[in-house]
Each structure stands twice: as C-alpha cells, then as structure tokens.
Short mmCIF file of C-alpha atoms and ligand atoms in Angstrom, two decimals:
data_model
loop_
_atom_site.label_atom_id
_atom_site.label_comp_id
_atom_site.label_asym_id
_atom_site.label_seq_id
_atom_site.Cartn_x
_atom_site.Cartn_y
_atom_site.Cartn_z
CA UNK R 710 202.95 44.43 255.52
CA UNK R 711 204.61 43.32 252.30
CA UNK R 712 206.32 46.04 250.29
CA UNK R 713 203.88 47.90 248.04
CA UNK R 714 204.41 49.40 244.60
CA UNK R 715 204.76 53.08 243.80
CA UNK R 716 201.50 52.94 241.86
CA UNK R 717 199.71 51.61 244.92
CA UNK R 718 201.22 54.01 247.44
CA UNK R 719 200.50 57.09 245.30
CA UNK R 720 197.01 56.24 244.14
CA UNK R 721 195.01 58.53 246.46
CA UNK R 722 197.48 61.39 246.73
CA UNK R 723 195.93 63.78 244.22
CA UNK R 724 192.41 63.31 245.40
CA UNK R 725 193.29 63.59 249.10
CA UNK R 726 195.88 66.34 248.55
CA UNK R 727 198.98 64.90 250.14
CA UNK R 728 202.40 63.81 248.92
CA UNK R 729 204.16 60.64 250.03
CA UNK R 730 207.62 61.39 251.42
CA UNK R 731 210.41 59.69 249.49
CA UNK R 732 213.68 59.63 251.38
CA UNK R 733 217.13 58.51 250.22
CA UNK R 734 218.81 56.17 252.71
CA UNK R 735 222.40 54.95 252.75
CA UNK R 736 222.45 52.34 255.47
CA UNK R 737 220.49 50.74 258.28
CA UNK R 738 220.28 53.55 260.82
CA UNK R 739 218.91 56.27 258.55
CA UNK R 740 216.39 53.88 256.98
CA UNK R 741 215.24 52.68 260.41
CA UNK R 742 214.90 56.26 261.66
CA UNK R 743 212.72 57.13 258.65
CA UNK R 744 210.60 54.02 259.24
CA UNK R 745 210.18 54.79 262.94
CA UNK R 746 208.77 58.21 262.07
CA UNK R 747 206.45 56.83 259.42
CA UNK R 748 205.05 54.39 261.95
CA UNK R 749 204.68 57.03 264.64
CA UNK R 750 203.06 59.50 262.23
CA UNK R 751 200.94 56.84 260.47
CA UNK R 752 202.39 57.99 257.14
CA UNK R 753 203.01 55.92 254.03
CA UNK R 754 206.69 56.06 253.08
CA UNK R 755 208.93 55.50 250.07
CA UNK R 756 212.47 54.46 250.93
CA UNK R 757 214.85 55.17 248.07
CA UNK R 758 218.28 53.76 247.32
CA UNK R 759 220.40 55.52 244.71
CA UNK R 760 222.42 53.25 242.42
CA UNK R 761 225.43 54.13 244.57
CA UNK R 762 223.66 53.19 247.82
CA UNK R 763 222.27 49.97 246.33
CA UNK R 764 225.75 49.00 245.15
CA UNK R 765 227.26 49.90 248.51
CA UNK R 766 224.74 47.88 250.53
CA UNK R 767 224.16 45.22 247.86
CA UNK R 768 220.92 44.77 245.93
CA UNK R 769 219.69 41.67 247.72
CA UNK R 770 220.83 43.00 251.06
CA UNK R 771 218.90 46.25 250.44
CA UNK R 772 215.74 44.33 249.59
CA UNK R 773 216.16 42.00 252.58
CA UNK R 774 216.66 44.87 255.01
CA UNK R 775 213.78 47.06 253.84
CA UNK R 776 211.44 44.11 253.31
CA UNK R 777 212.13 43.07 256.90
CA UNK R 778 211.35 46.56 258.15
CA UNK R 779 208.14 46.74 256.12
CA UNK R 780 206.96 43.37 257.35
CA UNK R 781 207.28 44.44 260.95
CA UNK R 782 204.94 47.44 260.56
CA UNK R 783 201.33 47.97 259.43
CA UNK R 784 201.83 50.99 257.16
CA UNK R 785 202.53 51.01 253.39
CA UNK R 786 206.23 50.99 252.51
CA UNK R 787 207.63 51.13 248.96
CA UNK R 788 211.24 50.32 248.07
CA UNK R 789 212.40 52.47 245.16
CA UNK R 790 215.59 52.53 243.10
CA UNK R 791 216.33 56.20 242.49
CA UNK R 792 217.80 57.77 239.31
CA UNK R 793 218.91 54.60 237.55
CA UNK R 794 220.85 55.51 234.43
CA UNK R 795 221.94 51.93 233.85
CA UNK R 796 219.06 49.82 232.52
CA UNK R 797 220.88 46.54 233.21
CA UNK R 798 221.35 47.45 236.88
CA UNK R 799 217.75 48.58 237.10
CA UNK R 800 216.57 45.20 235.80
CA UNK R 801 218.70 43.44 238.43
CA UNK R 802 216.96 45.56 241.07
CA UNK R 803 213.55 44.58 239.69
CA UNK R 804 214.48 40.91 239.86
CA UNK R 805 215.91 41.34 243.38
CA UNK R 806 212.53 42.61 244.61
CA UNK R 807 212.45 46.42 244.45
CA UNK R 808 208.80 47.45 244.11
CA UNK R 809 209.58 50.62 242.20
CA UNK R 810 212.39 51.89 239.98
CA UNK R 811 213.22 55.20 238.38
CA UNK R 812 214.74 55.16 234.93
CA UNK R 813 216.57 58.43 234.39
CA UNK R 814 217.03 58.98 230.68
CA UNK R 815 216.51 62.72 231.05
CA UNK R 816 219.85 63.49 229.42
CA UNK R 817 218.61 61.90 226.19
CA UNK R 818 216.39 63.71 223.72
CA UNK R 819 212.61 63.37 223.96
CA UNK R 820 212.31 60.49 221.51
CA UNK R 821 215.15 58.47 223.00
CA UNK R 822 213.91 59.12 226.54
CA UNK R 823 210.55 57.64 225.46
CA UNK R 824 212.18 54.59 223.85
CA UNK R 825 214.39 53.77 226.86
CA UNK R 826 211.63 54.41 229.40
CA UNK R 827 209.08 52.39 227.49
CA UNK R 828 211.35 49.37 227.28
CA UNK R 829 212.15 49.49 231.00
CA UNK R 830 208.50 50.00 231.94
CA UNK R 831 207.42 46.97 229.91
CA UNK R 832 210.10 44.87 231.64
CA UNK R 833 209.29 46.06 235.17
CA UNK R 834 205.56 45.54 234.72
CA UNK R 835 206.10 41.82 234.14
CA UNK R 836 207.44 41.68 237.70
CA UNK R 837 204.69 43.84 239.15
CA UNK R 838 207.18 46.67 239.73
CA UNK R 839 206.30 50.36 239.20
CA UNK R 840 208.32 52.82 237.12
CA UNK R 841 209.08 56.52 237.48
CA UNK R 842 210.76 58.52 234.72
CA UNK R 843 211.96 62.10 234.30
CA UNK R 844 210.91 64.60 231.66
CA UNK R 845 212.90 67.81 231.44
CA UNK R 846 216.27 67.93 233.17
CA UNK R 847 216.60 68.65 236.92
CA UNK R 848 219.74 70.66 237.71
CA UNK R 849 222.40 70.08 240.36
CA UNK R 850 224.30 66.96 241.37
CA UNK R 851 222.76 63.62 242.32
CA UNK R 852 225.75 61.36 243.00
CA UNK R 853 227.26 60.61 239.54
CA UNK R 854 224.61 62.60 237.68
CA UNK R 855 225.68 66.22 237.28
CA UNK R 856 223.55 68.75 235.42
CA UNK R 857 224.90 72.30 235.23
CA UNK R 858 222.59 75.32 234.97
CA UNK R 859 223.02 75.61 231.22
CA UNK R 860 221.95 72.01 230.61
CA UNK R 861 219.05 71.93 233.06
CA UNK R 862 215.66 72.29 231.39
CA UNK R 863 212.20 72.80 232.80
CA UNK R 864 209.53 70.29 231.78
CA UNK R 865 207.48 71.30 228.76
CA UNK R 866 203.86 70.70 229.86
CA UNK R 867 202.70 70.05 226.30
CA UNK R 868 204.98 67.05 226.01
CA UNK R 869 203.77 65.38 229.20
CA UNK R 870 200.61 63.61 227.91
CA UNK R 871 202.49 62.05 224.97
CA UNK R 872 205.36 60.95 227.20
CA UNK R 873 203.07 59.36 229.79
CA UNK R 874 200.90 57.68 227.19
CA UNK R 875 203.77 56.25 225.13
CA UNK R 876 205.87 55.03 228.06
CA UNK R 877 203.19 53.78 230.45
CA UNK R 878 205.02 55.13 233.52
CA UNK R 879 203.40 55.14 236.96
CA UNK R 880 204.89 58.46 238.09
CA UNK R 881 206.66 61.36 236.42
CA UNK R 882 209.47 63.52 237.78
CA UNK R 883 209.06 67.07 236.55
CA UNK R 884 211.56 69.92 236.44
CA UNK R 885 209.92 73.08 237.83
CA UNK R 886 212.95 74.86 239.27
CA UNK R 887 214.29 72.63 242.02
CA UNK R 888 217.80 71.14 241.88
CA UNK R 889 219.70 68.30 243.54
CA UNK R 890 222.04 68.99 246.46
CA UNK R 891 222.34 72.14 248.58
CA UNK R 892 221.11 75.32 246.91
CA UNK R 893 223.55 78.15 246.30
CA UNK R 894 220.67 80.61 246.14
CA UNK R 895 216.96 80.39 246.99
CA UNK R 896 215.19 78.23 244.39
CA UNK R 897 212.40 79.87 242.41
CA UNK R 898 209.72 77.32 241.64
CA UNK R 899 207.55 77.64 238.55
CA UNK R 900 204.11 76.91 240.03
CA UNK R 901 202.27 77.96 236.87
CA UNK R 902 204.13 75.21 235.02
CA UNK R 903 203.20 72.69 237.69
CA UNK R 904 199.55 73.75 237.55
CA UNK R 905 199.54 73.28 233.78
CA UNK R 906 201.22 69.87 233.96
CA UNK R 907 198.78 68.65 236.61
CA UNK R 908 195.90 69.79 234.42
CA UNK R 909 197.22 67.86 231.46
CA UNK R 910 197.88 64.51 233.14
CA UNK R 911 196.51 62.36 235.92
CA UNK R 912 199.89 60.60 236.21
CA UNK R 913 201.28 61.15 239.75
CA UNK R 914 203.97 63.87 239.71
CA UNK R 915 207.27 63.82 241.55
CA UNK R 916 209.29 66.70 242.98
CA UNK R 917 213.05 66.07 243.15
CA UNK R 918 215.64 68.15 244.96
CA UNK R 919 213.64 68.56 248.17
CA UNK R 920 216.60 69.59 250.33
CA UNK R 921 216.41 73.33 251.00
CA UNK R 922 212.91 73.88 249.55
CA UNK R 923 210.93 76.21 251.83
CA UNK R 924 207.94 75.03 253.86
CA UNK R 925 205.55 77.25 251.90
CA UNK R 926 206.90 76.05 248.55
CA UNK R 927 206.42 72.42 249.64
CA UNK R 928 202.86 73.17 250.67
CA UNK R 929 202.10 74.95 247.40
CA UNK R 930 203.49 71.97 245.47
CA UNK R 931 201.25 69.60 247.43
CA UNK R 932 198.18 71.77 246.91
CA UNK R 933 198.89 71.85 243.15
CA UNK R 934 199.00 68.06 242.88
CA UNK R 935 202.55 66.88 243.62
CA UNK R 936 202.27 63.23 244.75
CA UNK R 937 205.80 62.25 245.78
CA UNK R 938 208.51 64.49 247.21
CA UNK R 939 212.15 63.39 247.26
CA UNK R 940 214.56 64.45 249.96
CA UNK R 941 218.11 63.13 250.00
CA UNK R 942 220.97 65.50 250.78
CA UNK R 943 219.43 66.74 254.04
CA UNK R 944 219.46 63.17 255.40
CA UNK R 945 222.95 62.47 254.08
CA UNK R 946 224.32 65.53 255.87
CA UNK R 947 222.39 64.70 259.06
CA UNK R 948 223.75 61.13 259.03
CA UNK R 949 227.34 62.28 258.78
CA UNK R 950 226.97 65.17 261.23
CA UNK R 951 225.30 62.95 263.82
CA UNK R 952 228.29 60.59 263.83
CA UNK R 953 230.78 63.47 263.80
CA UNK R 954 229.07 65.09 266.81
CA UNK R 955 228.77 61.81 268.71
CA UNK R 956 232.47 61.08 268.21
CA UNK R 957 233.41 64.61 269.29
CA UNK R 958 231.67 64.28 272.68
CA UNK R 959 232.91 60.73 273.25
CA UNK R 960 236.65 61.07 273.22
CA UNK R 961 236.90 58.27 275.75
CA UNK R 962 237.33 54.58 275.13
CA UNK R 963 233.74 54.03 273.95
CA UNK R 964 233.93 51.17 271.48
CA UNK R 965 230.28 50.21 271.06
CA UNK R 966 229.29 51.51 267.62
CA UNK R 967 225.64 51.65 268.66
CA UNK R 968 226.50 54.43 271.09
CA UNK R 969 227.48 56.55 268.10
CA UNK R 970 225.11 55.28 265.43
CA UNK R 971 221.92 55.61 267.48
CA UNK R 972 222.12 59.38 266.99
CA UNK R 973 221.77 58.87 263.23
CA UNK R 974 218.39 57.23 263.87
CA UNK R 975 217.10 59.97 266.13
CA UNK R 976 218.29 62.76 263.83
CA UNK R 977 216.68 61.13 260.78
CA UNK R 978 213.46 60.53 262.74
CA UNK R 979 213.27 64.22 263.56
CA UNK R 980 213.76 65.35 259.95
CA UNK R 981 211.38 62.74 258.55
CA UNK R 982 208.60 63.72 260.96
CA UNK R 983 208.81 67.35 259.92
CA UNK R 984 208.44 66.41 256.26
CA UNK R 985 205.47 64.13 256.93
CA UNK R 986 203.64 67.02 258.59
CA UNK R 987 204.47 69.39 255.74
CA UNK R 988 203.49 66.95 253.00
CA UNK R 989 200.18 66.14 254.81
CA UNK R 990 201.02 62.44 254.64
CA UNK R 991 200.76 62.08 258.43
CA UNK R 992 197.62 60.10 259.27
CA UNK R 993 197.22 58.80 255.71
CA UNK R 994 198.47 55.25 256.36
O1 G3H I 16 216.26 61.79 243.86
C1 G3H I 16 216.58 62.30 244.92
C2 G3H I 16 216.14 63.61 245.30
O2 G3H I 16 215.75 64.34 244.21
C3 G3H I 16 216.92 64.26 246.37
O3 G3H I 16 217.29 65.59 246.15
O4 G3H I 16 219.31 65.51 247.56
O5 G3H I 16 218.43 67.67 246.73
O6 G3H I 16 217.19 66.43 248.47
P1 G3H I 16 218.10 66.35 247.30
ZN1 ZN I 17 216.31 63.25 242.28
#
C-alpha cells in the first residue's frame, strides 16, 4: 500500500478503542523488524524518524526506504517526522514525502505555540500531510530536546479545544506524567487529566515517553481514548544491545554484517509485537 497519513491511520482509534503503535527507528533493521511484526499481527503502524535519525539516514533516503516497505505490504503504514523543532527542516520532510510531521513548539508560550503550529499545519495540508503538535511540556530527554522536571508542565485540559481549533492539527501530544527516556522512578500518570482532555476534544491524542510505562497504565490510557503511543528508547537500547551481544558471541572471523544485524530485526520484532497486543492494535489492519 502507499503510505497513509496520520489522520487516516488514527481515524477509528477512539471509537474502536485501540492505539496505533508509533515506533522510533534509526536504520533499516529496526524499521524492518517493526514492519515484520505489524504485518504478522495485522496492525497498522506509524514509523517515526526523529530529526536526528532523518538527518543521519537522509530525508529522501528515509522516505524511499519506508515507502518501499509500505508498498510491499497490505497494512496501513504512516511515516512520521517526530519532534521537529526546526520548521524549515519539517517543511523539507513534507516535500520529501513524509505523510505526517510533528511540530514541537512546546517550549514556547501558548500563543506562540499556536502561531507556529498553525503556520506549519497550513503548509503541510497543501501537501496532504498530517500534523501533530504538543500542548504542555513532556519531561525528560528526546535527543536534543531536554526538559528538566521544573520546566515540564502537564497539559491544561481547558486550553485544548482552543489550541486544536486555532491550529487545525490532526493529533495532539498531551503531557499527563510520562517523560522521554528511561525513568528514574515509576511514572505516575494523571488519568483524570486524560479523561477530561478526551471529553473536551475529539482530536486524536498522543502519549509520548512510552518506554518504561507499565502494561496496566498503557491499557488504561487506551481505554481512556489515547490514539497513538510513542515508544523510542526501548528500541534504541534493544538495537544497540543486540549488536553488542552478537559481537560478544562471535569473536571469530565473522565478517558478514548480516550475521550481526539480523538480531536487531528479531529483537525489535519481539518488542513491537508485545506493544501491538497491549495497545489492541493487533487485528485492526
Ligand atoms: O517521541 C518519541 C517518544 O515520545 C519516545 O519516548 O523514548 O521515552 O519511549 P521514549
Ligand atoms: Zn516524544
């Protein structure tokens, strides 16, 4: 199938009570592992490149690779640029063929966040590309974006309808107590806040900082109307550990990189499958 937009892939999530898994990839093997699981589980999937990953792989190369994967399967696949803080780079990604982009102006004040997001959304729409934005400030570290505890801020539900209406976004990342990266202590999610937000808007909601969130917390989020769940660090660590382990057991003269890299695929497949079951996206493609 051709790549689909975020708007398209999320459209039935609330009604059917599932969340589409959104995974950060950094190369071919992890992305292919995620795709293999989606196909096996009949789950829609959102493959996300951070600005760092898209720069590392190359924008056109990223689109070419994921488009090729999507075209060889019969399940919905969306290619998303994650946490773009640079509007010029985001626009290049739109032109290159990403079907979804996230503008992250969460460090700006409410009014400026609206202005920046609105401008980007109007641009992306001309290309048939979806837009996600963030309201509130999610803590932790996501590559170059660092938000310490003091500057993180939970989403104010009352501001959500105005933000969605004025910006025209297709999905909204909300801060309800998760953080990017590995948790230092167990996260405490504010489900009452999520319930309130979901009551106030029909805009699909996005949970960031999925690494380390408990199975029951994920399931509660899905039952309360979360439509997209992002997981990144868990895959990054699995990618690196898979290579490290493969090298450790192969101290011989093995020179075929595939005999190391194939473990990245299988490890990512395993993690992705678990998330698809938890998010109830399995069987929804
Ligand atoms: O945008 C990416 C996600 O929010 C990933 O968060 O690395 O903590 O899983 P994570
Ligand atoms: Zn995030």
